[in-house]
PDB file of N, CA and C in Angstrom:
ATOM      1  N   MET X1199      70.439  76.640 105.192  1.00 48.00           N
ATOM      2  CA  MET X1199      70.327  76.862 103.849  1.00 48.00           C
ATOM      3  C   MET X1199      70.124  78.403 103.057  1.00 48.00           C
ATOM      4  N   ALA X1200      71.336  78.750 102.139  1.00 53.00           N
ATOM      5  CA  ALA X1200      71.093  80.336 101.866  1.00 53.00           C
ATOM      6  C   ALA X1200      70.144  81.006 102.087  1.00 53.00           C
ATOM      7  N   GLY X1201      70.182  81.855 102.123  1.00 50.00           N
ATOM      8  CA  GLY X1201      68.481  83.113 101.811  1.00 50.00           C
ATOM      9  C   GLY X1201      68.204  82.368 102.935  1.00 50.00           C
ATOM     10  N   LEU X1202      67.879  81.680 103.040  1.00 51.00           N
ATOM     11  CA  LEU X1202      66.221  81.448 104.707  1.00 51.00           C
ATOM     12  C   LEU X1202      66.442  82.266 105.671  1.00 51.00           C
ATOM     13  N   ILE X1203      65.472  83.030 106.303  1.00 53.00           N
ATOM     14  CA  ILE X1203      65.509  83.968 107.250  1.00 53.00           C
ATOM     15  C   ILE X1203      64.829  83.543 108.501  1.00 53.00           C
ATOM     16  N   THR X1204      65.498  83.380 109.545  1.00 56.00           N
ATOM     17  CA  THR X1204      64.799  82.535 110.258  1.00 56.00           C
ATOM     18  C   THR X1204      64.229  83.090 111.227  1.00 56.00           C
ATOM     19  N   GLY X1205      63.272  82.756 112.080  1.00 58.00           N
ATOM     20  CA  GLY X1205      62.235  83.841 112.436  1.00 58.00           C
ATOM     21  C   GLY X1205      61.044  83.968 111.692  1.00 58.00           C
ATOM     22  N   ALA X1206      61.305  83.690 110.864  1.00 51.00           N
ATOM     23  CA  ALA X1206      59.960  84.671 109.208  1.00 51.00           C
ATOM     24  C   ALA X1206      59.235  83.859 109.454  1.00 51.00           C
ATOM     25  N   PRO X1207      57.481  84.292 109.663  1.00 53.00           N
ATOM     26  CA  PRO X1207      56.133  83.438 109.315  1.00 53.00           C
ATOM     27  C   PRO X1207      56.578  82.394 108.271  1.00 53.00           C
ATOM     28  N   VAL X1208      56.178  81.585 108.220  1.00 49.00           N
ATOM     29  CA  VAL X1208      55.860  80.629 107.925  1.00 49.00           C
ATOM     30  C   VAL X1208      54.066  81.185 106.827  1.00 49.00           C
ATOM     31  N   LEU X1209      54.065  81.429 105.357  1.00 47.00           N
ATOM     32  CA  LEU X1209      53.213  81.429 104.819  1.00 47.00           C
ATOM     33  C   LEU X1209      52.126  79.780 103.490  1.00 47.00           C
ATOM     34  N   SER X1210      51.680  79.695 104.856  1.00 46.00           N
ATOM     35  CA  SER X1210      51.226  78.556 103.245  1.00 46.00           C
ATOM     36  C   SER X1210      50.370  78.641 102.609  1.00 46.00           C
ATOM     37  N   ARG X1211      50.062  77.592 101.692  1.00 46.00           N
ATOM     38  CA  ARG X1211      49.923  78.062 100.671  1.00 46.00           C
ATOM     39  C   ARG X1211      47.881  77.595 100.255  1.00 46.00           C
ATOM     40  N   VAL X1212      47.334  78.824 100.374  1.00 49.00           N
ATOM     41  CA  VAL X1212      45.899  78.983 101.037  1.00 49.00           C
ATOM     42  C   VAL X1212      45.263  78.746  99.074  1.00 49.00           C
ATOM     43  N   PRO X1213      44.121  77.924  98.699  1.00 50.00           N
ATOM     44  CA  PRO X1213      44.048  77.708  97.073  1.00 50.00           C
ATOM     45  C   PRO X1213      43.138  78.977  97.104  1.00 50.00           C
ATOM     46  N   ARG X1214      42.810  79.216  95.740  1.00 53.00           N
ATOM     47  CA  ARG X1214      41.728  80.210  95.391  1.00 53.00           C
ATOM     48  C   ARG X1214      41.298  80.175  94.992  1.00 53.00           C
ATOM     49  N   GLY X1215      39.864  80.970  94.370  1.00 53.00           N
ATOM     50  CA  GLY X1215      38.648  80.897  94.077  1.00 53.00           C
ATOM     51  C   GLY X1215      37.458  81.330  95.278  1.00 53.00           C
ATOM     52  N   PRO X1216      36.123  81.070  94.890  1.00 50.00           N
ATOM     53  CA  PRO X1216      35.349  81.125  96.213  1.00 50.00           C
ATOM     54  C   PRO X1216      35.294  79.892  97.176  1.00 50.00           C
ATOM     55  N   ASP X1217      34.461  80.551  98.870  1.00 56.00           N
ATOM     56  CA  ASP X1217      35.050  79.893  99.942  1.00 56.00           C
ATOM     57  C   ASP X1217      33.726  79.348  99.574  1.00 56.00           C
ATOM     58  N   PRO X1218      34.156  78.091 100.125  1.00 59.00           N
ATOM     59  CA  PRO X1218      32.469  76.555  99.815  1.00 59.00           C
ATOM     60  C   PRO X1218      31.236  77.616 100.904  1.00 59.00           C
ATOM     61  N   GLU X1219      32.280  77.793 102.199  1.00 79.00           N
ATOM     62  CA  GLU X1219      31.622  78.232 103.152  1.00 79.00           C
ATOM     63  C   GLU X1219      30.864  79.570 102.863  1.00 79.00           C
ATOM     64  N   ILE X1220      31.105  80.286 102.391  1.00 90.00           N
ATOM     65  CA  ILE X1220      29.758  81.712 101.715  1.00 90.00           C
ATOM     66  C   ILE X1220      29.129  81.642 100.984  1.00 90.00           C
ATOM     67  N   GLU X1221      27.967  81.213 101.344  1.00 93.00           N
ATOM     68  CA  GLU X1221      27.042  80.872 100.854  1.00 93.00           C
ATOM     69  C   GLU X1221      26.346  82.353  99.818  1.00 93.00           C
ATOM     70  N   PRO X1222      26.451  82.196  98.266  1.00 95.00           N
ATOM     71  CA  PRO X1222      25.346  83.077  97.705  1.00 95.00           C
ATOM     72  C   PRO X1222      24.485  84.129  98.268  1.00 95.00           C
ATOM     73  N   ILE X1223      23.259  82.942  98.349  1.00 96.00           N
ATOM     74  CA  ILE X1223      22.174  83.356  99.357  1.00 96.00           C
ATOM     75  C   ILE X1223      22.738  84.560  99.883  1.00 96.00           C
ATOM     76  N   ASP X1224      23.237  84.337 100.854  1.00 96.00           N
ATOM     77  CA  ASP X1224      23.889  84.354 101.886  1.00 96.00           C
ATOM     78  C   ASP X1224      24.073  86.529 101.448  1.00 96.00           C
ATOM     79  N   ILE X1225      25.860  86.075 100.400  1.00 97.00           N
ATOM     80  CA  ILE X1225      25.732  87.455 100.466  1.00 97.00           C
ATOM     81  C   ILE X1225      24.685  88.243  99.516  1.00 97.00           C
ATOM     82  N   LEU X1226      23.691  88.077  98.518  1.00 97.00           N
ATOM     83  CA  LEU X1226      22.635  88.531  98.580  1.00 97.00           C
ATOM     84  C   LEU X1226      21.753  88.887  99.500  1.00 97.00           C
ATOM     85  N   ARG X1227      21.597  88.322 100.198  1.00 97.00           N
ATOM     86  CA  ARG X1227      20.429  88.753 101.816  1.00 97.00           C
ATOM     87  C   ARG X1227      20.783  89.957 101.961  1.00 97.00           C
ATOM     88  N   GLN X1228      22.525  90.230 102.099  1.00 97.00           N
ATOM     89  CA  GLN X1228      23.268  91.893 102.356  1.00 97.00           C
ATOM     90  C   GLN X1228      22.438  92.989 101.873  1.00 97.00           C
ATOM     91  N   PHE X1229      22.299  92.607 100.803  1.00 97.00           N
ATOM     92  CA  PHE X1229      21.974  93.625  99.858  1.00 97.00           C
ATOM     93  C   PHE X1229      20.425  93.689  99.605  1.00 97.00           C
ATOM     94  N   VAL X1230      19.481  92.837  99.755  1.00 97.00           N
ATOM     95  CA  VAL X1230      18.391  92.958  99.687  1.00 97.00           C
ATOM     96  C   VAL X1230      17.677  94.239 101.613  1.00 97.00           C
ATOM     97  N   VAL X1231      18.061  93.070 102.246  1.00 96.00           N
ATOM     98  CA  VAL X1231      17.623  93.612 103.698  1.00 96.00           C
ATOM     99  C   VAL X1231      18.156  95.146 104.221  1.00 96.00           C
ATOM    100  N   SER X1232      19.729  95.089 103.653  1.00 95.00           N
ATOM    101  CA  SER X1232      20.169  97.095 103.922  1.00 95.00           C
ATOM    102  C   SER X1232      19.484  97.990 103.886  1.00 95.00           C
ATOM    103  N   PRO X1233      19.295  98.888 103.851  1.00 96.00           N
ATOM    104  CA  PRO X1233      19.220 100.156 103.375  1.00 96.00           C
ATOM    105  C   PRO X1233      20.225 100.967 101.863  1.00 96.00           C
ATOM    106  N   GLU X1234      21.309 100.435 102.271  1.00 95.00           N
ATOM    107  CA  GLU X1234      22.682 100.627 101.247  1.00 95.00           C
ATOM    108  C   GLU X1234      22.281 100.403  99.944  1.00 95.00           C
ATOM    109  N   PRO X1235      22.676 101.076  99.065  1.00 95.00           N
ATOM    110  CA  PRO X1235      22.574 100.643  97.659  1.00 95.00           C
ATOM    111  C   PRO X1235      23.623  99.491  97.211  1.00 95.00           C
ATOM    112  N   ALA X1236      24.668  99.931  97.099  1.00 97.00           N
ATOM    113  CA  ALA X1236      26.258  99.220  97.427  1.00 97.00           C
ATOM    114  C   ALA X1236      26.680  98.432  98.274  1.00 97.00           C
ATOM    115  N   PHE X1237      27.944  97.970  97.887  1.00 98.00           N
ATOM    116  CA  PHE X1237      29.300  97.788  98.979  1.00 98.00           C
ATOM    117  C   PHE X1237      30.025  97.316  98.316  1.00 98.00           C
ATOM    118  N   VAL X1238      31.427  97.731  99.714  1.00 97.00           N
ATOM    119  CA  VAL X1238      32.484  96.620  98.926  1.00 97.00           C
ATOM    120  C   VAL X1238      32.556  95.249  99.539  1.00 97.00           C
ATOM    121  N   ALA X1239      33.557  94.783  98.423  1.00 97.00           N
ATOM    122  CA  ALA X1239      33.874  93.717  99.522  1.00 97.00           C
ATOM    123  C   ALA X1239      34.183  93.682 100.471  1.00 97.00           C
ATOM    124  N   LYS X1240      34.730  94.216 100.971  1.00 97.00           N
ATOM    125  CA  LYS X1240      35.411  94.678 102.178  1.00 97.00           C
ATOM    126  C   LYS X1240      34.138  94.466 103.352  1.00 97.00           C
ATOM    127  N   GLU X1241      32.940  95.367 102.941  1.00 97.00           N
ATOM    128  CA  GLU X1241      31.517  95.495 103.699  1.00 97.00           C
ATOM    129  C   GLU X1241      30.650  94.101 104.209  1.00 97.00           C
ATOM    130  N   ILE X1242      31.235  93.118 103.410  1.00 97.00           N
ATOM    131  CA  ILE X1242      29.866  91.965 102.933  1.00 97.00           C
ATOM    132  C   ILE X1242      30.841  90.827 103.764  1.00 97.00           C
ATOM    133  N   ALA X1243      32.387  91.228 103.379  1.00 96.00           N
ATOM    134  CA  ALA X1243      33.038  89.907 104.063  1.00 96.00           C
ATOM    135  C   ALA X1243      33.315  89.912 105.528  1.00 96.00           C
ATOM    136  N   GLU X1244      32.852  91.891 106.310  1.00 96.00           N
ATOM    137  CA  GLU X1244      32.846  91.800 107.594  1.00 96.00           C
ATOM    138  C   GLU X1244      31.379  91.584 107.917  1.00 96.00           C
ATOM    139  N   SER X1245      30.528  91.591 107.022  1.00 95.00           N
ATOM    140  CA  SER X1245      28.981  91.236 108.427  1.00 95.00           C
ATOM    141  C   SER X1245      28.827  89.690 108.177  1.00 95.00           C
ATOM    142  N   LEU X1246      29.785  89.070 107.474  1.00 95.00           N
ATOM    143  CA  LEU X1246      29.413  87.636 107.303  1.00 95.00           C
ATOM    144  C   LEU X1246      30.544  87.065 107.960  1.00 95.00           C
ATOM    145  N   ASP X1247      32.048  87.639 108.309  1.00 94.00           N
ATOM    146  CA  ASP X1247      32.809  86.669 109.335  1.00 94.00           C
ATOM    147  C   ASP X1247      34.121  86.551 108.439  1.00 94.00           C
ATOM    148  N   VAL X1248      33.660  86.182 107.013  1.00 94.00           N
ATOM    149  CA  VAL X1248      34.628  85.759 106.410  1.00 94.00           C
ATOM    150  C   VAL X1248      35.742  86.627 106.208  1.00 94.00           C
ATOM    151  N   THR X1249      36.542  86.238 104.732  1.00 94.00           N
ATOM    152  CA  THR X1249      37.414  86.897 104.482  1.00 94.00           C
ATOM    153  C   THR X1249      36.801  87.864 103.733  1.00 94.00           C
ATOM    154  N   LYS X1250      38.152  88.978 102.897  1.00 94.00           N
ATOM    155  CA  LYS X1250      37.416  90.091 102.385  1.00 94.00           C
ATOM    156  C   LYS X1250      38.033  89.255 101.121  1.00 94.00           C
ATOM    157  N   GLU X1251      39.072  87.879 100.372  1.00 94.00           N
ATOM    158  CA  GLU X1251      39.361  87.996  99.543  1.00 94.00           C
ATOM    159  C   GLU X1251      38.582  85.654  99.197  1.00 94.00           C
ATOM    160  N   GLY X1252      37.555  85.699  99.859  1.00 94.00           N
ATOM    161  CA  GLY X1252      36.972  84.657  99.835  1.00 94.00           C
ATOM    162  C   GLY X1252      35.765  85.588  99.368  1.00 94.00           C
ATOM    163  N   ALA X1253      35.025  86.657 100.407  1.00 96.00           N
ATOM    164  CA  ALA X1253      33.750  87.385  99.359  1.00 96.00           C
ATOM    165  C   ALA X1253      33.330  87.761  98.513  1.00 96.00           C
ATOM    166  N   ARG X1254      34.967  88.926  97.811  1.00 96.00           N
ATOM    167  CA  ARG X1254      35.471  89.234  96.402  1.00 96.00           C
ATOM    168  C   ARG X1254      34.952  87.844  95.391  1.00 96.00           C
ATOM    169  N   HIS X1255      35.249  86.934  95.678  1.00 95.00           N
ATOM    170  CA  HIS X1255      35.880  86.095  94.235  1.00 95.00           C
ATOM    171  C   HIS X1255      34.009  85.110  95.051  1.00 95.00           C
ATOM    172  N   GLN X1256      33.021  85.183  95.472  1.00 96.00           N
ATOM    173  CA  GLN X1256      32.038  84.690  95.676  1.00 96.00           C
ATOM    174  C   GLN X1256      31.283  85.729  94.719  1.00 96.00           C
ATOM    175  N   MET X1257      31.558  87.199  95.288  1.00 97.00           N
ATOM    176  CA  MET X1257      30.765  88.163  94.520  1.00 97.00           C
ATOM    177  C   MET X1257      31.327  88.018  93.054  1.00 97.00           C
ATOM    178  N   GLU X1258      32.313  87.966  92.417  1.00 97.00           N
ATOM    179  CA  GLU X1258      32.248  87.729  91.235  1.00 97.00           C
ATOM    180  C   GLU X1258      32.049  87.096  90.470  1.00 97.00           C
ATOM    181  N   ARG X1259      32.092  85.930  91.108  1.00 97.00           N
ATOM    182  CA  ARG X1259      31.240  85.006  90.687  1.00 97.00           C
ATOM    183  C   ARG X1259      29.443  85.001  90.234  1.00 97.00           C
ATOM    184  N   LEU X1260      28.752  85.958  91.368  1.00 98.00           N
ATOM    185  CA  LEU X1260      27.016  86.826  91.082  1.00 98.00           C
ATOM    186  C   LEU X1260      27.671  87.577  90.362  1.00 98.00           C
ATOM    187  N   VAL X1261      28.396  88.035  89.998  1.00 98.00           N
ATOM    188  CA  VAL X1261      28.935  88.765  89.246  1.00 98.00           C
ATOM    189  C   VAL X1261      28.440  88.581  87.229  1.00 98.00           C
ATOM    190  N   GLU X1262      29.300  87.238  88.022  1.00 98.00           N
ATOM    191  CA  GLU X1262      28.939  86.331  86.251  1.00 98.00           C
ATOM    192  C   GLU X1262      27.283  85.534  86.121  1.00 98.00           C
ATOM    193  N   ARG X1263      27.413  85.513  86.836  1.00 97.00           N
ATOM    194  CA  ARG X1263      25.652  84.591  86.821  1.00 97.00           C
ATOM    195  C   ARG X1263      24.515  85.826  86.722  1.00 97.00           C
ATOM    196  N   GLY X1264      24.818  86.795  86.694  1.00 98.00           N
ATOM    197  CA  GLY X1264      24.111  88.595  86.440  1.00 98.00           C
ATOM    198  C   GLY X1264      23.673  88.635  87.879  1.00 98.00           C
ATOM    199  N   LEU X1265      23.625  88.053  88.980  1.00 98.00           N
ATOM    200  CA  LEU X1265      23.135  88.370  89.866  1.00 98.00           C
ATOM    201  C   LEU X1265      23.155  89.671  91.067  1.00 98.00           C
ATOM    202  N   LEU X1266      24.756  90.378  90.552  1.00 98.00           N
ATOM    203  CA  LEU X1266      24.711  91.245  90.952  1.00 98.00           C
ATOM    204  C   LEU X1266      25.634  92.025  89.763  1.00 98.00           C
ATOM    205  N   THR X1267      26.004  93.243  89.811  1.00 98.00           N
ATOM    206  CA  THR X1267      27.048  93.932  89.330  1.00 98.00           C
ATOM    207  C   THR X1267      27.919  95.026  89.311  1.00 98.00           C
ATOM    208  N   ARG X1268      28.817  95.430  88.997  1.00 98.00           N
ATOM    209  CA  ARG X1268      30.020  95.586  90.049  1.00 98.00           C
ATOM    210  C   ARG X1268      30.420  97.269  88.569  1.00 98.00           C
ATOM    211  N   LYS X1269      31.002  98.278  89.405  1.00 97.00           N
ATOM    212  CA  LYS X1269      31.511  99.347  89.011  1.00 97.00           C
ATOM    213  C   LYS X1269      33.228  99.876  89.057  1.00 97.00           C
ATOM    214  N   LYS X1270      34.221  99.828  88.785  1.00 95.00           N
ATOM    215  CA  LYS X1270      35.764 100.071  89.053  1.00 95.00           C
ATOM    216  C   LYS X1270      35.780 101.486  89.263  1.00 95.00           C
ATOM    217  N   PRO X1271      35.589 102.245  90.479  1.00 93.00           N
ATOM    218  CA  PRO X1271      36.329 103.677  89.850  1.00 93.00           C
ATOM    219  C   PRO X1271      37.358 104.002  90.051  1.00 93.00           C
ATOM    220  N   THR X1272      37.464 103.637  90.899  1.00 93.00           N
ATOM    221  CA  THR X1272      39.302 103.682  90.558  1.00 93.00           C
ATOM    222  C   THR X1272      40.477 102.239  90.682  1.00 93.00           C
ATOM    223  N   SER X1273      41.543 102.420  90.460  1.00 92.00           N
ATOM    224  CA  SER X1273      41.885 100.718  89.997  1.00 92.00           C
ATOM    225  C   SER X1273      41.999 100.202  91.666  1.00 92.00           C
ATOM    226  N   ARG X1274      41.821 100.776  92.793  1.00 92.00           N
ATOM    227  CA  ARG X1274      41.894  99.967  93.584  1.00 92.00           C
ATOM    228  C   ARG X1274      40.002  99.152  94.668  1.00 92.00           C
ATOM    229  N   VAL X1275      39.150  99.710  93.836  1.00 94.00           N
ATOM    230  CA  VAL X1275      37.521 100.242  94.350  1.00 94.00           C
ATOM    231  C   VAL X1275      36.971  99.701  93.521  1.00 94.00           C
ATOM    232  N   VAL X1276      35.971  98.432  93.999  1.00 97.00           N
ATOM    233  CA  VAL X1276      35.399  98.152  92.860  1.00 97.00           C
ATOM    234  C   VAL X1276      33.931  97.694  93.706  1.00 97.00           C
ATOM    235  N   ILE X1277      32.812  98.478  93.654  1.00 98.00           N
ATOM    236  CA  ILE X1277      31.389  98.595  94.439  1.00 98.00           C
ATOM    237  C   ILE X1277      30.669  97.981  93.776  1.00 98.00           C
ATOM    238  N   TYR X1278      30.057  97.007  94.080  1.00 98.00           N
ATOM    239  CA  TYR X1278      28.902  95.930  93.947  1.00 98.00           C
ATOM    240  C   TYR X1278      27.743  96.190  94.092  1.00 98.00           C
ATOM    241  N   TRP X1279      25.943  96.384  93.217  1.00 98.00           N
ATOM    242  CA  TRP X1279      24.995  96.287  93.645  1.00 98.00           C
ATOM    243  C   TRP X1279      24.706  95.076  92.769  1.00 98.00           C
ATOM    244  N   ILE X1280      22.705  94.782  93.966  1.00 98.00           N
ATOM    245  CA  ILE X1280      22.267  93.963  93.440  1.00 98.00           C
ATOM    246  C   ILE X1280      21.716  94.199  91.779  1.00 98.00           C
ATOM    247  N   THR X1281      21.126  93.222  91.557  1.00 98.00           N
ATOM    248  CA  THR X1281      20.399  93.049  89.527  1.00 98.00           C
ATOM    249  C   THR X1281      18.871  92.796  89.883  1.00 98.00           C
ATOM    250  N   ASP X1282      18.825  92.993  89.322  1.00 98.00           N
ATOM    251  CA  ASP X1282      16.756  92.450  89.240  1.00 98.00           C
ATOM    252  C   ASP X1282      17.061  91.459  89.206  1.00 98.00           C
ATOM    253  N   GLU X1283      17.374  90.422  88.771  1.00 98.00           N
ATOM    254  CA  GLU X1283      17.641  89.192  88.076  1.00 98.00           C
ATOM    255  C   GLU X1283      18.034  88.711  89.729  1.00 98.00           C
ATOM    256  N   GLY X1284      18.708  89.194  90.517  1.00 98.00           N
ATOM    257  CA  GLY X1284      20.017  88.536  91.744  1.00 98.00           C
ATOM    258  C   GLY X1284      18.634  88.770  92.940  1.00 98.00           C
ATOM    259  N   ARG X1285      17.309  89.734  92.593  1.00 97.00           N
ATOM    260  CA  ARG X1285      16.340  89.884  93.826  1.00 97.00           C
ATOM    261  C   ARG X1285      15.430  89.023  92.975  1.00 97.00           C
ATOM    262  N   ARG X1286      15.616  89.148  91.738  1.00 97.00           N
ATOM    263  CA  ARG X1286      14.599  87.461  91.366  1.00 97.00           C
ATOM    264  C   ARG X1286      14.515  86.199  91.989  1.00 97.00           C
ATOM    265  N   HIS X1287      16.189  86.018  92.494  1.00 97.00           N
ATOM    266  CA  HIS X1287      16.338  84.992  92.419  1.00 97.00           C
ATOM    267  C   HIS X1287      16.354  84.617  94.057  1.00 97.00           C
ATOM    268  N   TYR X1288      16.870  85.681  94.452  1.00 97.00           N
ATOM    269  CA  TYR X1288      16.613  85.716  96.170  1.00 97.00           C
ATOM    270  C   TYR X1288      15.627  85.921  96.731  1.00 97.00           C
ATOM    271  N   ALA X1289      14.218  86.313  96.085  1.00 96.00           N
ATOM    272  CA  ALA X1289      13.309  86.129  96.154  1.00 96.00           C
ATOM    273  C   ALA X1289      12.888  84.190  96.319  1.00 96.00           C
ATOM    274  N   ASP X1290      13.048  83.579  94.881  1.00 96.00           N
ATOM    275  CA  ASP X1290      12.537  82.739  94.826  1.00 96.00           C
ATOM    276  C   ASP X1290      12.885  80.930  95.373  1.00 96.00           C
ATOM    277  N   ASN X1291      14.991  81.538  95.954  1.00 95.00           N
ATOM    278  CA  ASN X1291      15.625  81.126  96.457  1.00 95.00           C
ATOM    279  C   ASN X1291      15.914  81.146  98.002  1.00 95.00           C
ATOM    280  N   ALA X1292      15.116  81.708  98.819  1.00 90.00           N
ATOM    281  CA  ALA X1292      15.766  82.199 100.370  1.00 90.00           C
ATOM    282  C   ALA X1292      14.821  81.854 101.048  1.00 90.00           C
ATOM    283  N   GLU X1293      15.348  80.944 102.348  1.00 85.00           N
ATOM    284  CA  GLU X1293      14.758  80.493 103.363  1.00 85.00           C
ATOM    285  C   GLU X1293      14.200  81.290 103.998  1.00 85.00           C
ATOM    286  N   PRO X1294      12.638  81.025 104.301  1.00 77.00           N
ATOM    287  CA  PRO X1294      11.595  81.921 105.006  1.00 77.00           C
ATOM    288  C   PRO X1294      11.907  81.984 106.356  1.00 77.00           C
ATOM    289  N   SER X1295      12.092  83.493 106.601  1.00 63.00           N
ATOM    290  CA  SER X1295      12.654  83.804 107.927  1.00 63.00           C
ATOM    291  C   SER X1295      11.305  83.817 109.349  1.00 63.00           C
TER     292      SER X1295
END
């Protein structure tokens, strides 16, 4: 085949959207238990051992639900923090430890 590079890695299509393995309550827990007031998606992803993209998609869904809010101080950085509604949702739905 013309234009095909041999030896190049084959990239499979990964479905876009929130990773169903990432529970929203686990993301909220990171905000509630941490002394840090805000996070970027990479920090949440690392703490939950998931992909940054999966964490970001799930965090955006939490923003849509009013449980997180965000600020984009630069074109490449998005900072998230939990809302009062997010804290109430966590308190009402988290499993007792």
